Coordinates of C-alpha atoms in Angstrom, one line a residue:
M232 CA 37.8 8.1 -7.4
P233 CA 36.0 6.6 -4.6
P234 CA 38.8 6.0 -0.9
T235 CA 39.5 2.3 -0.4
F236 CA 37.5 1.6 3.0
D237 CA 39.2 -1.5 4.7
T238 CA 39.3 -3.4 8.1
S239 CA 43.2 -2.8 8.6
G240 CA 42.9 -1.0 11.5
R241 CA 40.5 -3.1 13.4
R242 CA 42.0 -5.5 15.7
P243 CA 42.2 -9.2 14.6
R244 CA 39.0 -11.4 16.3
P245 CA 40.9 -13.9 18.1
E246 CA 39.9 -17.8 17.1
S247 CA 38.4 -18.1 21.0
T248 CA 35.6 -15.7 20.4
V249 CA 33.7 -17.5 17.2
N250 CA 30.5 -19.4 18.8
E251 CA 31.7 -22.7 19.6
L252 CA 28.4 -24.2 18.7
H253 CA 28.7 -23.7 15.1
D254 CA 30.8 -24.5 12.6
R255 CA 34.0 -22.3 12.4
D256 CA 34.1 -22.2 8.5
K257 CA 30.9 -20.9 8.6
P258 CA 30.1 -16.5 9.2
T259 CA 27.7 -16.1 12.5
I260 CA 26.8 -13.3 11.0
A261 CA 24.3 -10.2 13.6
L262 CA 21.3 -8.7 11.2
L263 CA 19.2 -5.9 13.1
I264 CA 17.6 -5.1 9.8
E265 CA 13.5 -4.4 11.3
T266 CA 11.5 -7.3 10.4
S267 CA 7.6 -5.2 9.9
R268 CA 9.0 -2.9 6.6
A269 CA 8.2 -5.0 3.5
Y270 CA 12.0 -3.4 2.6
G271 CA 13.7 -4.3 5.5
R272 CA 12.1 -8.0 4.9
S273 CA 13.5 -7.8 1.5
L274 CA 17.0 -6.6 2.8
C275 CA 17.5 -9.6 4.5
L276 CA 16.3 -11.9 1.1
G277 CA 18.7 -10.7 -0.4
I278 CA 21.8 -11.6 2.9
A279 CA 19.9 -15.0 2.4
E280 CA 20.2 -15.7 -1.9
Y281 CA 23.5 -14.8 -1.0
A282 CA 24.5 -15.8 1.9
R283 CA 23.1 -19.3 0.3
A284 CA 24.8 -19.3 -3.0
H285 CA 28.2 -18.7 -1.3
G286 CA 28.3 -22.2 1.8
E287 CA 25.8 -20.8 4.2
W288 CA 25.7 -18.1 6.8
Y289 CA 24.4 -18.6 10.2
F290 CA 21.9 -16.0 10.9
V291 CA 21.7 -13.9 14.2
V292 CA 18.2 -12.4 13.8
E293 CA 16.6 -9.6 15.9
Q294 CA 13.4 -8.9 15.1
R295 CA 12.8 -4.7 15.1
D296 CA 11.8 -1.8 14.1
L297 CA 13.2 1.1 13.5
R298 CA 12.9 1.9 16.9
S299 CA 14.7 -0.2 18.6
G300 CA 17.5 1.2 20.2
V301 CA 21.4 -1.0 20.8
S302 CA 20.6 -3.9 22.2
D303 CA 22.4 -5.3 25.2
W304 CA 23.5 -8.4 23.4
L305 CA 25.6 -6.4 20.8
S306 CA 28.4 -5.0 23.5
N307 CA 29.3 -9.2 23.3
W308 CA 28.7 -9.8 20.4
K309 CA 31.5 -12.4 19.2
G310 CA 29.8 -13.1 16.0
D311 CA 32.1 -12.4 12.1
G312 CA 30.2 -9.9 11.3
V313 CA 26.8 -7.7 11.4
I314 CA 24.5 -6.1 8.6
G315 CA 22.2 -3.4 9.4
R316 CA 20.3 -0.7 9.8
I317 CA 22.2 2.0 11.4
Y318 CA 19.4 5.1 12.6
N319 CA 21.6 6.9 14.9
P320 CA 25.1 7.9 16.0
E321 CA 24.8 6.0 18.8
L322 CA 23.8 2.0 17.1
A323 CA 26.6 3.6 14.8
E324 CA 29.5 4.3 17.4
T325 CA 28.7 0.7 19.5
L326 CA 29.1 -1.3 15.4
A327 CA 32.5 0.3 15.1
S328 CA 34.0 -0.8 18.0
L329 CA 33.0 -4.1 17.6
D330 CA 35.8 -6.7 17.0
C331 CA 33.9 -7.9 13.0
P332 CA 33.2 -6.1 10.2
V333 CA 29.6 -3.6 9.7
I334 CA 28.1 -3.2 7.0
D335 CA 25.1 -0.1 7.2
T336 CA 21.6 -0.7 4.7
Y337 CA 20.5 2.8 5.9
G338 CA 22.6 5.3 4.8
Q339 CA 21.6 7.4 7.5
A340 CA 24.7 8.0 10.6
R341 CA 27.2 7.5 8.0
H342 CA 29.4 6.5 9.9
P343 CA 34.0 7.7 8.2
G344 CA 34.7 3.9 9.9
I345 CA 31.7 1.8 8.0
P346 CA 30.7 1.2 4.7
Y347 CA 26.8 1.6 3.4
L348 CA 24.4 1.0 1.0
D349 CA 21.4 3.0 0.0
T350 CA 19.0 3.4 -2.6
D351 CA 19.7 5.9 -5.2
A352 CA 17.1 9.3 -4.6
V353 CA 18.3 11.4 -7.5
A354 CA 17.2 7.8 -9.5
V355 CA 14.1 7.8 -7.7
A356 CA 12.9 11.1 -8.4
E357 CA 14.3 10.9 -12.0
L358 CA 12.2 7.3 -12.7
A359 CA 9.4 9.7 -10.5
A360 CA 9.5 12.8 -12.7
R361 CA 9.8 11.8 -15.1
F362 CA 6.1 9.2 -15.1
F363 CA 4.3 12.3 -14.1
I364 CA 6.1 14.8 -17.0
D365 CA 4.4 12.0 -19.8
A366 CA 1.6 12.1 -18.7
T367 CA 1.9 15.7 -19.0
F368 CA 1.2 17.0 -15.8
S369 CA 2.2 20.5 -15.8
N370 CA 2.1 21.0 -12.3
F371 CA 4.2 18.9 -9.3
A372 CA 4.4 18.6 -5.8
F373 CA 7.0 17.1 -3.2
C374 CA 5.3 15.7 0.3
G375 CA 7.8 14.7 3.4
F376 CA 8.6 14.5 6.4
P377 CA 11.5 17.2 6.6
G378 CA 14.1 17.1 7.7
L379 CA 14.9 12.3 7.9
W380 CA 17.9 13.4 5.4
F381 CA 16.1 11.0 2.9
S382 CA 13.2 12.4 2.6
D383 CA 14.9 15.7 2.3
E384 CA 17.6 13.7 -0.7
R385 CA 14.1 13.2 -2.4
S386 CA 12.7 16.1 -2.6
K387 CA 16.0 18.0 -3.1
A388 CA 16.2 15.9 -6.5
F389 CA 12.2 16.0 -7.5
T390 CA 13.6 19.6 -7.6
E391 CA 16.6 20.1 -9.0
I392 CA 15.3 17.9 -12.3
L393 CA 12.1 19.1 -12.8
K394 CA 14.2 22.8 -13.0
N395 CA 16.0 21.3 -15.2
F396 CA 11.7 21.2 -17.4
G397 CA 11.5 24.6 -16.7
T398 CA 9.3 24.5 -14.1
M399 CA 8.7 23.6 -9.6
P400 CA 7.2 22.0 -7.4
A401 CA 5.9 22.6 -4.5
I402 CA 7.5 21.5 -1.2
Y403 CA 5.0 20.7 1.7
S404 CA 6.4 22.4 5.1
P405 CA 5.1 22.1 8.2
P406 CA 4.4 25.1 10.6
Q407 CA 6.8 23.2 13.3
S408 CA 10.9 21.8 13.2
W409 CA 10.1 18.6 14.0
S410 CA 13.6 17.6 15.7
S411 CA 13.2 14.1 16.3
G412 CA 14.9 12.3 13.7
D413 CA 13.3 8.8 14.4
V414 CA 10.8 7.8 11.3
A415 CA 8.9 5.5 12.8
R416 CA 8.0 8.1 15.0
R417 CA 7.2 10.9 12.6
E418 CA 4.9 8.9 10.3
A419 CA 3.0 7.3 14.0
L420 CA 2.3 11.5 14.8
H421 CA -0.3 11.6 12.3
P422 CA -1.3 8.9 10.8
D423 CA -4.7 10.0 9.3
G424 CA -2.6 13.7 7.7
S425 CA -2.2 16.5 9.8
P426 CA -4.8 20.0 10.0
E427 CA -1.5 21.0 8.4
L428 CA -1.0 18.7 5.9
A429 CA -5.0 19.1 4.9
A430 CA -4.8 23.1 4.3
W431 CA -1.1 22.0 2.2
V432 CA -3.2 19.3 -0.1
E433 CA -6.3 21.6 -0.5
S434 CA -3.8 24.2 -2.1
L435 CA -2.9 22.6 -4.3
P436 CA -4.1 23.3 -8.5
A437 CA -6.1 20.7 -10.0
H438 CA -4.2 18.7 -11.6
T439 CA -1.4 18.3 -9.6
A440 CA 1.4 15.3 -9.2
I441 CA 2.4 14.8 -5.8
L442 CA 5.6 12.5 -5.6
A443 CA 5.3 11.2 -1.3
C444 CA 9.4 10.7 -0.1
N445 CA 7.6 7.3 1.2
D446 CA 4.5 4.7 1.7
T447 CA 3.0 5.8 4.7
R448 CA 3.6 9.6 4.0
A449 CA 1.4 8.8 0.5
Q450 CA -1.3 7.2 2.1
Q451 CA -1.7 9.5 4.8
L452 CA -2.0 12.3 1.3
L453 CA -5.4 10.1 0.1
S454 CA -6.6 10.6 3.4
V455 CA -6.7 13.7 4.1
A456 CA -7.8 14.1 0.4
A457 CA -10.9 12.2 0.8
R458 CA -10.9 14.3 4.0
I459 CA -11.5 17.1 2.5
G460 CA -13.5 16.0 -1.3
R461 CA -9.8 16.6 -3.6
Q462 CA -10.6 13.8 -6.3
V463 CA -7.4 11.0 -7.2
P464 CA -7.0 11.4 -9.6
E465 CA -8.8 13.6 -11.1
D466 CA -7.3 15.7 -9.1
L467 CA -4.9 15.1 -7.4
A468 CA -2.1 11.5 -8.5
V469 CA -0.1 10.7 -6.1
M470 CA 2.6 8.8 -6.0
G471 CA 4.2 6.8 -3.4
V472 CA 8.0 4.8 -2.9
D473 CA 9.0 1.7 -1.3
N474 CA 6.1 0.0 -3.0
D475 CA 4.8 -1.5 0.3
E476 CA 2.1 -4.1 -0.8
L477 CA 0.6 -4.1 1.7
I478 CA 0.1 -0.5 1.8
C479 CA -0.8 0.1 -1.9
E480 CA -3.7 -2.5 -1.9
L481 CA -5.1 -0.7 1.9
T482 CA -5.5 2.9 0.1
N483 CA -8.4 3.7 -1.9
P484 CA -7.4 4.0 -4.9
R485 CA -4.6 1.5 -4.9
L486 CA -1.1 3.4 -4.0
T487 CA 1.4 4.1 -7.4
S488 CA 4.9 3.5 -6.0
I489 CA 8.4 3.4 -6.8
Q490 CA 10.1 -0.4 -6.5
P491 CA 13.5 0.1 -4.2
D492 CA 16.1 -2.6 -5.0
A493 CA 16.0 -3.9 -1.2
R494 CA 16.6 -7.8 -2.6
T495 CA 20.3 -6.7 -5.2
L496 CA 20.6 -4.4 -2.0
G497 CA 20.9 -6.7 0.9
Y498 CA 22.8 -8.9 -1.9
T499 CA 25.6 -6.3 -2.9
A500 CA 25.5 -5.7 1.0
A501 CA 26.7 -9.9 2.3
H502 CA 28.8 -9.5 -0.7
W503 CA 30.2 -6.5 1.4
L504 CA 31.2 -8.4 3.9
D505 CA 31.5 -11.5 2.6
L506 CA 34.8 -10.2 0.9
L507 CA 35.6 -7.7 4.5
L508 CA 35.5 -11.2 6.1
Q509 CA 38.5 -12.3 3.6
G510 CA 40.4 -9.2 5.1
R511 CA 40.2 -8.0 1.3
K512 CA 39.2 -4.6 0.5
L513 CA 36.5 -3.0 -0.9
N514 CA 36.8 -0.3 -4.1
Y515 CA 33.9 1.7 -2.5
H516 CA 33.1 3.3 1.5
H517 CA 29.7 4.0 -0.1
L518 CA 27.2 2.8 -3.5
L519 CA 23.5 4.0 -3.9
I520 CA 21.7 2.1 -5.7
P521 CA 18.9 2.5 -8.3
P522 CA 15.1 1.0 -7.8
V523 CA 13.7 -1.4 -9.8
R524 CA 10.6 -0.3 -11.6
I525 CA 7.2 2.3 -11.0
H526 CA 4.1 -0.3 -9.6
E527 CA 1.9 1.8 -12.2
R528 CA -1.8 1.4 -9.8
A529 CA -5.1 3.5 -9.4
S530 CA -3.6 6.7 -8.1
T531 CA -1.9 8.3 -11.0
D532 CA -4.3 6.6 -13.7
I533 CA -5.1 9.5 -15.3
I534 CA -3.1 11.2 -18.6
A535 CA -3.4 15.0 -17.6
S536 CA -5.1 16.4 -20.4
D537 CA -8.0 17.6 -21.3
D538 CA -7.8 16.1 -25.1
P539 CA -9.7 13.6 -25.3
D540 CA -7.5 12.5 -29.0
F541 CA -4.7 13.2 -27.5
I542 CA -5.5 11.0 -24.5
R543 CA -6.6 8.7 -26.7
A544 CA -4.2 7.8 -28.9
L545 CA -1.4 8.7 -26.2
R546 CA -2.9 5.4 -24.4
F547 CA -2.8 3.5 -27.4
I548 CA 0.5 3.5 -28.0
R549 CA 0.9 2.1 -24.8
S550 CA -1.4 -0.1 -25.3
Q551 CA 0.5 -1.4 -28.1
V552 CA 3.7 -0.5 -27.1
Q553 CA 5.6 -4.5 -27.2
T554 CA 3.4 -4.8 -31.4
G555 CA 5.3 -3.6 -34.3
L556 CA 3.7 0.0 -33.6
N557 CA 4.1 2.4 -36.0
A558 CA 2.5 6.4 -36.2
E559 CA 0.5 5.4 -39.4
A560 CA -1.0 2.5 -36.7
V561 CA -1.8 5.0 -34.6
V562 CA -2.8 7.9 -36.7
S563 CA -5.5 5.6 -37.9
D564 CA -6.8 4.6 -34.7
S565 CA -7.2 7.8 -34.4
K566 CA -9.5 10.7 -35.4
L567 CA -7.2 12.8 -36.8
S568 CA -5.2 13.5 -39.4
R569 CA -1.4 12.9 -40.0
S570 CA -0.6 16.3 -38.9
S571 CA -3.1 17.2 -36.6
L572 CA -2.2 14.3 -34.7
E573 CA 1.9 15.2 -34.7
N574 CA 1.0 18.6 -34.2
R575 CA -1.3 17.5 -30.1
F576 CA 2.1 15.7 -29.8
K577 CA 4.9 17.8 -30.2
D578 CA 2.7 20.7 -28.2
K579 CA 2.0 19.0 -25.1
L580 CA 5.4 16.6 -25.2
G581 CA 7.2 18.2 -27.7
R582 CA 7.9 14.7 -29.5
S583 CA 6.4 14.0 -32.5
I584 CA 4.5 10.4 -32.4
K585 CA 6.9 8.2 -33.3
E586 CA 9.6 9.4 -30.6
E587 CA 7.1 8.6 -28.9
I588 CA 6.2 5.1 -29.9
T589 CA 10.6 4.8 -28.9
R590 CA 10.4 6.6 -25.7
S591 CA 8.2 4.4 -25.0
R592 CA 9.8 1.1 -25.6
I593 CA 12.3 1.5 -24.7
A594 CA 11.4 3.0 -20.8
R595 CA 9.0 -0.9 -21.3
S596 CA 12.7 -2.8 -22.1
I597 CA 14.1 -1.3 -19.2
I598 CA 11.9 -3.1 -17.1
L599 CA 12.0 -6.3 -18.8
L600 CA 15.7 -5.6 -18.5
R601 CA 16.3 -4.5 -14.6
E602 CA 13.5 -7.3 -13.2
T603 CA 13.5 -9.8 -16.0
S604 CA 16.1 -13.0 -17.0
M605 CA 14.6 -12.3 -20.3
T606 CA 18.3 -12.5 -23.1
L607 CA 18.5 -9.4 -24.7
Q608 CA 16.8 -10.7 -27.7
Q609 CA 13.6 -12.1 -26.1
V610 CA 13.4 -8.3 -24.6
A611 CA 13.7 -6.6 -27.5
E612 CA 11.1 -8.4 -28.5
A613 CA 8.8 -8.0 -25.8
S614 CA 9.6 -5.1 -25.9
G615 CA 8.0 -3.9 -29.3
F616 CA 11.4 -3.7 -31.4
A617 CA 12.3 -5.7 -34.9
T618 CA 15.1 -7.3 -33.4
S619 CA 17.7 -7.4 -31.8
S620 CA 19.8 -5.4 -33.0
H621 CA 17.9 -2.5 -33.6
F622 CA 17.2 -2.3 -30.5
S623 CA 20.6 -2.2 -28.6
R624 CA 21.8 0.4 -31.0
I625 CA 18.9 2.5 -29.5
F626 CA 19.4 1.7 -26.3
K627 CA 22.7 3.3 -26.6
A628 CA 21.4 6.4 -28.7
T629 CA 18.7 7.4 -25.6
E630 CA 20.2 6.1 -22.7
G631 CA 24.5 6.1 -23.6
I632 CA 24.9 2.4 -23.0
T633 CA 24.2 -0.4 -23.5
P634 CA 21.1 -2.9 -23.1
G635 CA 23.7 -5.1 -21.8
A636 CA 26.0 -2.8 -19.5
F637 CA 23.0 -1.0 -18.1
R638 CA 21.2 -4.7 -16.2
T639 CA 24.7 -5.1 -14.7
T640 CA 25.9 -1.4 -14.6
P641 CA 24.8 -0.1 -10.8
S642 CA 24.9 3.4 -10.2
E643 CA 28.1 3.8 -7.8
G644 CA 27.7 6.6 -4.7
A645 CA 31.0 9.0 -5.1

């Protein structure tokens, strides 16, 4: 059972420390969140959404990035609470000493006195692994910034998940030992990719699916691949994390990326802070939020198979999954007999045609449950299920949870 967290050990904040220019009934909250990244901006939007729905808050927003140090004004901060991206122990200690509750939305410092939320690394890795395996890849790789906590966690999770499928990814390991935990500094060190990274990409076998720790690393991979003549996606498939649309659209080819649920993370952080402001306890010291979905773009637009008939059938399923598709329709669209096509699905996916249709429908329903407010009946129809009861029964059998519970249940940290 996760530990209970409260702020009973903090000194009560004297009423005189409230900003006299503001309504005393409306809290003043400092946001120490970098606005230079899409992830940070989505966090802020989630926080703003909660504040609008729960009586409005006053915000002090410092324009900053991940390299910003501990601001001088923090030592005299007399507001009601702080939500930040706490990237180092110094900032964590400064914030923990304040006479107000603090919520961390970064997950690196993990100070015992500050509850935190982060994107679930295992859920990120599982989403990527499932995608690549369903695209029939058999060679996998992970490229990150070794030594950075989020990169190492995603690398470990990706490796463990693929191990369960009987394979292991190639892991990029630079020759240097980097001591800096500064994300922005590591990203800026070789913006177009280092010679060591180029050598690693060159060594990968054909038809390798690469998960990068974030979109910036994926962008570097695409730059290196173009420079040394590796074709994406024909030769290598590349996926990033964060779905920063500016980065994804500027890459060539456009980058497939996993969208974290930063908006929900920000909304939840604001809810936690609100509970602490009311003097209530949190049931969890930390919480891991699963990602929303994969945004498919050109960098992964390939099925790693040299069997054109199988590829045609698989693409047909994916394009028609929202309809009343059945195995007979897939066979009819194919040039093969039922038994021959079934054998190819079993050999390459370990599933029958019918099972692949069901898997594709469930995958589509998960996106709709996470991203829309459609009713369960509407989700069922949009995913190709005849009735909502049939959809619910199949969903629970495959995912171990009902669609309604799946929609409302976040992934909780231990």
